[in-house]
Tab-separated table of C-alpha atoms in Angstrom:
chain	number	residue	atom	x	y	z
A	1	UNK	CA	113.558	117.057	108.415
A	2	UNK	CA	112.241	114.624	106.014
A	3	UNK	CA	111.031	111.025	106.044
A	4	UNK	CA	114.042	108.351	105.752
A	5	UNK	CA	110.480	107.060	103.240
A	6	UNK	CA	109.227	108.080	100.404
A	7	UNK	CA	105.849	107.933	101.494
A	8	UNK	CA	102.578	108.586	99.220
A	9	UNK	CA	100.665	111.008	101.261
A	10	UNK	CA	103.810	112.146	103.309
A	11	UNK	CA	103.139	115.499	105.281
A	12	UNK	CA	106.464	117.231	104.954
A	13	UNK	CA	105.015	119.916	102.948
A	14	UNK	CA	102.047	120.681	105.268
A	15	UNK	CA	103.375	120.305	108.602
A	16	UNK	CA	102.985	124.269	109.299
A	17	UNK	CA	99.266	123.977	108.465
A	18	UNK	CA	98.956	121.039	110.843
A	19	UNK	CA	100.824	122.713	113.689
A	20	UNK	CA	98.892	126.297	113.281
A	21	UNK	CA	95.838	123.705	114.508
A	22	UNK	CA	96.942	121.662	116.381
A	23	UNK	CA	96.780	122.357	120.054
A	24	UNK	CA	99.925	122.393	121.917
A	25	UNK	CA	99.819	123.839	125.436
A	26	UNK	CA	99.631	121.892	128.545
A	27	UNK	CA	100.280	118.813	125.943
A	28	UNK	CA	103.656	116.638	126.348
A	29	UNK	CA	102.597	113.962	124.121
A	30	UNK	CA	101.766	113.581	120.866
A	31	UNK	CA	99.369	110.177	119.250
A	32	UNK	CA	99.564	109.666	115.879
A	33	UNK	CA	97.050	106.267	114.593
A	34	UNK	CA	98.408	106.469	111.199
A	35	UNK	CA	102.098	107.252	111.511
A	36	UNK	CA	103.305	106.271	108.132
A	37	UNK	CA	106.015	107.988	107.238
A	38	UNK	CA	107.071	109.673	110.560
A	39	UNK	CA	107.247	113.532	108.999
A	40	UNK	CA	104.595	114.827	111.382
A	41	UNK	CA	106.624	113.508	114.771
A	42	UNK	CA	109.855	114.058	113.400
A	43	UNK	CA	109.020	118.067	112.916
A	44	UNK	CA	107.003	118.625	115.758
A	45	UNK	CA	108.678	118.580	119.452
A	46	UNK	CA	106.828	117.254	122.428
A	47	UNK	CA	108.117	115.456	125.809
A	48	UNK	CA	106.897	112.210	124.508
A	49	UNK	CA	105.213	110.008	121.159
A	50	UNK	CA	103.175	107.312	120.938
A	51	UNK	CA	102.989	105.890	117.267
A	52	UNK	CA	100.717	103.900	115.477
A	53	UNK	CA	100.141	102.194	112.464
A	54	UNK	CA	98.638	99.069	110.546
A	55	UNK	CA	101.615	98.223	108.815
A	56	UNK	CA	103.540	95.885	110.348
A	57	UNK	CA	106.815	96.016	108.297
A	58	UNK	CA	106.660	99.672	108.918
A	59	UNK	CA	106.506	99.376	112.397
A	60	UNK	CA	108.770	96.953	112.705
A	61	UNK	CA	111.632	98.795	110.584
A	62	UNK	CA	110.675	101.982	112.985
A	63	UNK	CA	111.607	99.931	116.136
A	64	UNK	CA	114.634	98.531	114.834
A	65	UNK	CA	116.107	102.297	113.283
A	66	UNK	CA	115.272	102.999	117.016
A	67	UNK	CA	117.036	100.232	119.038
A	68	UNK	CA	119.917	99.199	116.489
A	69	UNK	CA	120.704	102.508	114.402
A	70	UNK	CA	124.209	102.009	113.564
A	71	UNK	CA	124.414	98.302	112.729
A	72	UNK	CA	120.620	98.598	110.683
A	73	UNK	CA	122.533	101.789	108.740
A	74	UNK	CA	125.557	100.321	108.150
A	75	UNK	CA	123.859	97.226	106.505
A	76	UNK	CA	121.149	98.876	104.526
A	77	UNK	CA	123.508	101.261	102.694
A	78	UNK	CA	124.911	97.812	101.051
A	79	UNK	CA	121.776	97.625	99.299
A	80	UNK	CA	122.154	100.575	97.272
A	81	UNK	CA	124.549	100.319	94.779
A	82	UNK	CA	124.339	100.167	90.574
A	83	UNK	CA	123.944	96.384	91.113
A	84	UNK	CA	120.905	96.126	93.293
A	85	UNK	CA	119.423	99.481	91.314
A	86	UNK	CA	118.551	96.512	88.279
A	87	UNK	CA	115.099	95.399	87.570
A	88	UNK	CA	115.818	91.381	87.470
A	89	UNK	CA	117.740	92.226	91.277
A	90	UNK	CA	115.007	94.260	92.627
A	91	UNK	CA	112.645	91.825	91.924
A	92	UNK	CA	114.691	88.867	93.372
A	93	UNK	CA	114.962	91.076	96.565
A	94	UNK	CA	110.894	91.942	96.386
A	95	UNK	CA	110.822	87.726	96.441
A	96	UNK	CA	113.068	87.427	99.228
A	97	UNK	CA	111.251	90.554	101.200
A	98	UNK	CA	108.092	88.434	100.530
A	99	UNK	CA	109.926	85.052	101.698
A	100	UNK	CA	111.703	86.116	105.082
A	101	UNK	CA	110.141	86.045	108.246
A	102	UNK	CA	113.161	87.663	109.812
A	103	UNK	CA	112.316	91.084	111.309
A	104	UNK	CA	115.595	92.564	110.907
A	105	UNK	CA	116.332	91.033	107.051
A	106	UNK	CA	112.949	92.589	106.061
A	107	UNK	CA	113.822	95.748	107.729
A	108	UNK	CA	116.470	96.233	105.212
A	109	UNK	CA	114.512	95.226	102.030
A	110	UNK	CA	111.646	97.197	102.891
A	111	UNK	CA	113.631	100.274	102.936
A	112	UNK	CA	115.740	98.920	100.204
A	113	UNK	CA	112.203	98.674	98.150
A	114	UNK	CA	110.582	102.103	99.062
A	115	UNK	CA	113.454	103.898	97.990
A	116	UNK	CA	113.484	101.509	94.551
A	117	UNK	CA	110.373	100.678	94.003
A	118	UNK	CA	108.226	102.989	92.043
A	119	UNK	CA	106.347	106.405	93.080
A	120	UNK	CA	107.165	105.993	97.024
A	121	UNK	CA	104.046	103.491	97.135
A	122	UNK	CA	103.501	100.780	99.796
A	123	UNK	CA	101.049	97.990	98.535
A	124	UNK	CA	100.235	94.579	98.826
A	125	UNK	CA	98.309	92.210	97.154
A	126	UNK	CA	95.794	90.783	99.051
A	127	UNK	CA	97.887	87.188	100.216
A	128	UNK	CA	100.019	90.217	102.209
A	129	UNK	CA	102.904	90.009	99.138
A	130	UNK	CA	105.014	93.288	98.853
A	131	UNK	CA	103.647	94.119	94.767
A	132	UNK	CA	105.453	97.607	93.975
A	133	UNK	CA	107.132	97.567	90.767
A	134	UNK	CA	110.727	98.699	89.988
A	135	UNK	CA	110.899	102.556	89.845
A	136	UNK	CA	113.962	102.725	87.577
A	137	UNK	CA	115.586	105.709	89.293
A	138	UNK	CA	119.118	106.194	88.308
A	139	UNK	CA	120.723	106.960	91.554
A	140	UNK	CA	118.305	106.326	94.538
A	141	UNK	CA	119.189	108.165	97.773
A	142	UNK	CA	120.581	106.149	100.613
A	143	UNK	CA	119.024	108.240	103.565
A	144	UNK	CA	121.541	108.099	105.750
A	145	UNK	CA	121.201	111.536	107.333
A	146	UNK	CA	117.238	111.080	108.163
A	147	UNK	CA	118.023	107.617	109.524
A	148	UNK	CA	120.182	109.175	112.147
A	149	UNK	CA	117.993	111.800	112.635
A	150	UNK	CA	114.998	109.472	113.144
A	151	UNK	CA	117.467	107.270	115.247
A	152	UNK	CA	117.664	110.136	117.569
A	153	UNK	CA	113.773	111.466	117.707
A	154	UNK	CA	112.730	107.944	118.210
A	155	UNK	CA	114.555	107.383	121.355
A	156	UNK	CA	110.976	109.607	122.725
A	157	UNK	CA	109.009	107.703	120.949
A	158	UNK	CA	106.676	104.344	121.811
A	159	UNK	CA	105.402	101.990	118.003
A	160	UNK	CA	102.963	100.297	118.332
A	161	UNK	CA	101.131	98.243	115.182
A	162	UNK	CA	97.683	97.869	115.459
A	163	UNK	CA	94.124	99.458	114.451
A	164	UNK	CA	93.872	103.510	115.230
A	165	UNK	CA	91.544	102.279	117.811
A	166	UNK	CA	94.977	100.990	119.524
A	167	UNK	CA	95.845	104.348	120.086
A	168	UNK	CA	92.836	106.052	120.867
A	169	UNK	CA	92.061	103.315	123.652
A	170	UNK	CA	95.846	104.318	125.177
A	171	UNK	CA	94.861	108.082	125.376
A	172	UNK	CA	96.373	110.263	128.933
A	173	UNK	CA	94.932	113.630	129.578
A	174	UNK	CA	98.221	115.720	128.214
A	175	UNK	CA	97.943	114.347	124.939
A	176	UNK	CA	96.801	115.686	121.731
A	177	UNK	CA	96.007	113.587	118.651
A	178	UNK	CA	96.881	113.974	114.696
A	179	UNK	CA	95.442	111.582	112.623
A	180	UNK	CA	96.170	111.161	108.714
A	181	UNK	CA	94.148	108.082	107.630
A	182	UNK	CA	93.781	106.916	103.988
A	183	UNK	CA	92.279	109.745	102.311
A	184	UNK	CA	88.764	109.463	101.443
A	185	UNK	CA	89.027	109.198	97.094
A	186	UNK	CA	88.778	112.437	95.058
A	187	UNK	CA	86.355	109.920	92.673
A	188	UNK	CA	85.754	106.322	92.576
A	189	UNK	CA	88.832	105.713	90.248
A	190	UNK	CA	91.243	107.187	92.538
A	191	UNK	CA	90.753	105.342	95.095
A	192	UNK	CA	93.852	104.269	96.756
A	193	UNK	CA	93.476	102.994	100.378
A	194	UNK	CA	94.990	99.481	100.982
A	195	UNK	CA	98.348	100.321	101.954
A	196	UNK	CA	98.839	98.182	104.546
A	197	UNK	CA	96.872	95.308	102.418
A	198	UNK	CA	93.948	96.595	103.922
A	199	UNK	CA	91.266	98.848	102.644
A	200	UNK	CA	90.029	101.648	104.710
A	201	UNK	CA	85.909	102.277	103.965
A	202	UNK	CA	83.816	105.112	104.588
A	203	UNK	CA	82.610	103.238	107.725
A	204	UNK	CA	86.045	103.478	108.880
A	205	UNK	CA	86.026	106.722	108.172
A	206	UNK	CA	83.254	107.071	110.519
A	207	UNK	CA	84.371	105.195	113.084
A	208	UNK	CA	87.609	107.602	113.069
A	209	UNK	CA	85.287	110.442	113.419
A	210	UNK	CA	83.671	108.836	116.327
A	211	UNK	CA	86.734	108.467	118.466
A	212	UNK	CA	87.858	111.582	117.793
A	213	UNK	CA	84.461	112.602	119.375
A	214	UNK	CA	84.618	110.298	122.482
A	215	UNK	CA	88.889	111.889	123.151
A	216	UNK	CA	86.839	115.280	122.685
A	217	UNK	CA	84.489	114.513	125.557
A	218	UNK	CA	87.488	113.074	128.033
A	219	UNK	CA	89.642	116.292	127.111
A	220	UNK	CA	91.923	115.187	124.803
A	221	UNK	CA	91.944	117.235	121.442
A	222	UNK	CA	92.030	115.028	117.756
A	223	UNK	CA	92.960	116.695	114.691
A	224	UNK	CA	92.133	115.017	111.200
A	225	UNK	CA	93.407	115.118	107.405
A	226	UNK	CA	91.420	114.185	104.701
A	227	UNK	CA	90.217	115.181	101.493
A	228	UNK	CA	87.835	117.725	100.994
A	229	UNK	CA	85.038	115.993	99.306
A	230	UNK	CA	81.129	115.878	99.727
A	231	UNK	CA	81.760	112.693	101.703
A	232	UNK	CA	84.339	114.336	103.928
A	233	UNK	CA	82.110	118.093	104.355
A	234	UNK	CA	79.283	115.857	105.972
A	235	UNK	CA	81.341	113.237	107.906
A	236	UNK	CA	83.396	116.788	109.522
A	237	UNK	CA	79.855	118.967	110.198
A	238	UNK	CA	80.114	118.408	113.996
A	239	UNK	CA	84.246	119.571	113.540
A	240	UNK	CA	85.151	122.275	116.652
A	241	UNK	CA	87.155	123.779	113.477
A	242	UNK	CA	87.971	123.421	109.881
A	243	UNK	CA	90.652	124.662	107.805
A	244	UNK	CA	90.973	123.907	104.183
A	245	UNK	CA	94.358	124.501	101.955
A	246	UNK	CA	95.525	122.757	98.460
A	247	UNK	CA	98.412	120.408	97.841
A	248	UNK	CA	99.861	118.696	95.127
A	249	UNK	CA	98.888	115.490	94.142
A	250	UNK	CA	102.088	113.619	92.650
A	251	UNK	CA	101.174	109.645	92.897
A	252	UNK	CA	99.643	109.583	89.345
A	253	UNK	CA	102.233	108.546	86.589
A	254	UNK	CA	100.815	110.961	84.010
A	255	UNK	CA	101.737	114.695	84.604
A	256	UNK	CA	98.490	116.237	83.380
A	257	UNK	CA	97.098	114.150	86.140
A	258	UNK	CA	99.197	115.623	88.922
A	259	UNK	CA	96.943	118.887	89.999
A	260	UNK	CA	96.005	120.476	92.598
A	261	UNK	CA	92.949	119.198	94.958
A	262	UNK	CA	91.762	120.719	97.999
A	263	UNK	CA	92.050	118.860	101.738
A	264	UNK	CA	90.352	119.624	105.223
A	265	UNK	CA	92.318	119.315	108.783
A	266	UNK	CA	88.738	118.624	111.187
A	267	UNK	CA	89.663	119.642	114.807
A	268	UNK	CA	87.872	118.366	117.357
A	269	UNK	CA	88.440	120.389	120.529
């Protein structure tokens, strides 16, 4: 099932590899620091979730999808129609998204602006103001069948917002950790990490690495994505397992741009 998102980085297409590593038995729950899109939860079954992530708007839509499906459906499929799919509207909602303070009225424009806005990107500038342009699709899809879906799955499901360190401190014995943090960059130019108006550095990185370590030594198994760079080979070395695979790399606007590049899952076991 996919993502009611479009979400830059979205694991849809690589769930299989992640489950062929990920350790499942005597597991019921499954901890996920970097939830973002929801496609690794929503495709693999366990007993329970716990869900994290840094982005508050995303957390908060997650919660409310979960606790008022029908009524949050029912109002968000208003939003898509040929006269909110203009530039000059979309931008007037991107204001008001920026405005509100209501949880449940940014709900709806923040997944009235991920399915508008352009390339599936979340970003904000760095006063915490939603800044993705107008995608200038000509019929966006009102996800109406995910939403239910996700409706459903979530009802398992604990989000929380907060650092990865929020979930890692919350670990049980029967649970088993994926984590998908803002990839390390291909090259210095590609570097894309504040998505939740937040940058993610290679001491991050390490600090990741180091939890994963500590759930490792109290029993609980951690599984990492990331790009498979020189930065990434060394920051893995001490990895129970490795498995590498190539995706596709869609976020950049020019096509000639959009190749292939190779990523890592780390296991820690």
């Amino acid at each position: 099932m996919r993502s009611a998102l479009k979400w830059a980085g979205g694991k849809k297409k690589v769930v299989n590899e992640i489950a062929s590593l990920l350790p499942k038995q005597g597991k019921k729950r499954l901890v996920e620091p970097f939830v973002g899109g929801g496609s690794v939860f929503l495709n693999l079954d366990f007993d329970e979730y716990l869900l994290v992530d840094m982005n508050d708007d995303l957390i908060n839509l997650f919660n409310i999808i979960k606790n008022q499906p029908l009524s949050f459906i029912g109002d968000a499929e208003k939003l898509f129609n040929s006269k909110t799919n203009q530039a000059d509207r979309y931008y007037q909602l991107r204001d008001q998204f920026n405005q509100s303070s209501d949880p449940y009225e940014r709900s709806l424009l923040f997944l009235y602006l991920n399915r508008h806005g352009y390339n599936g990107l979340c970003r904000y500038n760095k006063s915490g103001g939603y800044n993705v342009p107008f995608g200038r699709y000509k019929h966006p899809y009102f996800p109406s069948e995910e939403l239910h879906y996700f409706s459903q799955r979530a009802q398992k499901a604990t989000f929380i917002q907060g650092d990865f360190e929020t979930a890692f401190s919350q670990l049980k014995s029967n649970d088993v950790v994926y984590c998908d943090p803002p990839y390390s960059p291909i090259n210095p130019t590609s570097n894309f990490t504040a998505y939740a108006g937040n940058s993610f550095s290679d001491e991050d990185q390490q600090r990741l690495v180091n939890c994963a370590q500590k759930a490792k030594h109290d029993g609980v198994p951690t599984l990492i994505s990331n790009h498979y760079v020189d930065f990434t080979k060394e920051l893995y070395k001490d990895a129970s397992k490795k498995k590498l695979f190539q995706v596709q790399r869609t976020i950049s606007p020019k096509g000639k741009s959009r190749i292939k590049v190779k990523e890592v899952l780390a296991l820690y076991k």
